[in-house]
Amino acid sequence: MIGVLVSGEGTNLQALIDQGLPVVAVASNKPGVRALRRAEEAGIPAASFPLEDYSSRAERDLAMADWLEQHGASLIVCAGYMHLLTPSFLDRFPGRVVNVHPSLLPAFPGTRSIEEALAAGATETGVTVHLVDEGVDSGPILAQERIPILPGDTPDTLRERLQSVEHRLLPQVVRSLLP
Ligand code: GAR
């Protein structure tokens, strides 16, 4: 059973839902984001855990882990979740937290990977699905797929091509991790 962490649009969450994966709960660090509405529209319990409601990141992560576990989640997918996870969360799901990232890690970690790949003049980039550790987009790589950067690509055109790969690759890897 899958718990999904989101912060924004939720197109990767939508891909997991549309491909029939057993998503049982969706948690966000940000209230009101489109991803939470997508969960509600699919009838999946959704909740937000804004940092300002807690005394520390560790306390927030504990509350989020408790809520996900109560809903039966045993595999966690970060689908556009833009916060680092603390050990208080990761220790609850050892080796069972997955992230999707729009670059060929270890190249271009962080939140501006697409812009940075373009600015660096890279001729290719891609999508990485990996297990999460305490670092920024680090942890063992489970799958990668390359795509070329085309002359005239903008952040928007490149993001669109990367996301179409993400929407296929992430559900495929997540499915392979289910019992
Ligand atoms: C995705 O492209 C994902 O790879 C990226 O955020 C986007 C979220 O889109 N994640 C990162 O950059 C993580 N460092 P979505 O909310 O529509 O799924």
PDB file of C-alpha atoms in Angstrom, residues 13 17 49-50 55 59 62 72 75 86 103-104 117 123 126 134 143 145 151 164:
ATOM      1  CA  LEU A  13       0.484  11.362  -8.241  1.00  0.00           C
ATOM      2  CA  ILE A  17      -3.591   6.736  -9.573  1.00  0.00           C
ATOM      3  CA  PHE A  49       1.450  18.988   7.486  1.00  0.00           C
ATOM      4  CA  PRO A  50       2.797  22.558   7.287  1.00  0.00           C
ATOM      5  CA  SER A  55       7.904  22.807  16.859  1.00  0.00           C
ATOM      6  CA  GLU A  59       8.057  16.523  14.975  1.00  0.00           C
ATOM      7  CA  LEU A  62       6.751  12.037  12.927  1.00  0.00           C
ATOM      8  CA  GLY A  72      -1.943   1.533   5.813  1.00  0.00           C
ATOM      9  CA  LEU A  75       5.823   2.177   0.678  1.00  0.00           C
ATOM     10  CA  THR A  86      14.432  13.780   8.478  1.00  0.00           C
ATOM     11  CA  SER A 103      17.835  14.910 -14.028  1.00  0.00           C
ATOM     12  CA  LEU A 104      20.373  12.142 -14.431  1.00  0.00           C
ATOM     13  CA  ALA A 117      20.850  21.616 -17.129  1.00  0.00           C
ATOM     14  CA  THR A 123      23.044  17.990 -24.514  1.00  0.00           C
ATOM     15  CA  GLY A 126      16.753  12.549 -17.988  1.00  0.00           C
ATOM     16  CA  GLU A 134      18.912  12.175   4.271  1.00  0.00           C
ATOM     17  CA  ALA A 143      16.090   3.478 -12.622  1.00  0.00           C
ATOM     18  CA  GLU A 145      16.090   7.162 -18.503  1.00  0.00           C
ATOM     19  CA  PRO A 151      18.153  23.152 -29.739  1.00  0.00           C
ATOM     20  CA  SER A 164       6.051  12.360 -19.850  1.00  0.00           C
TER      21      SER A 164
END
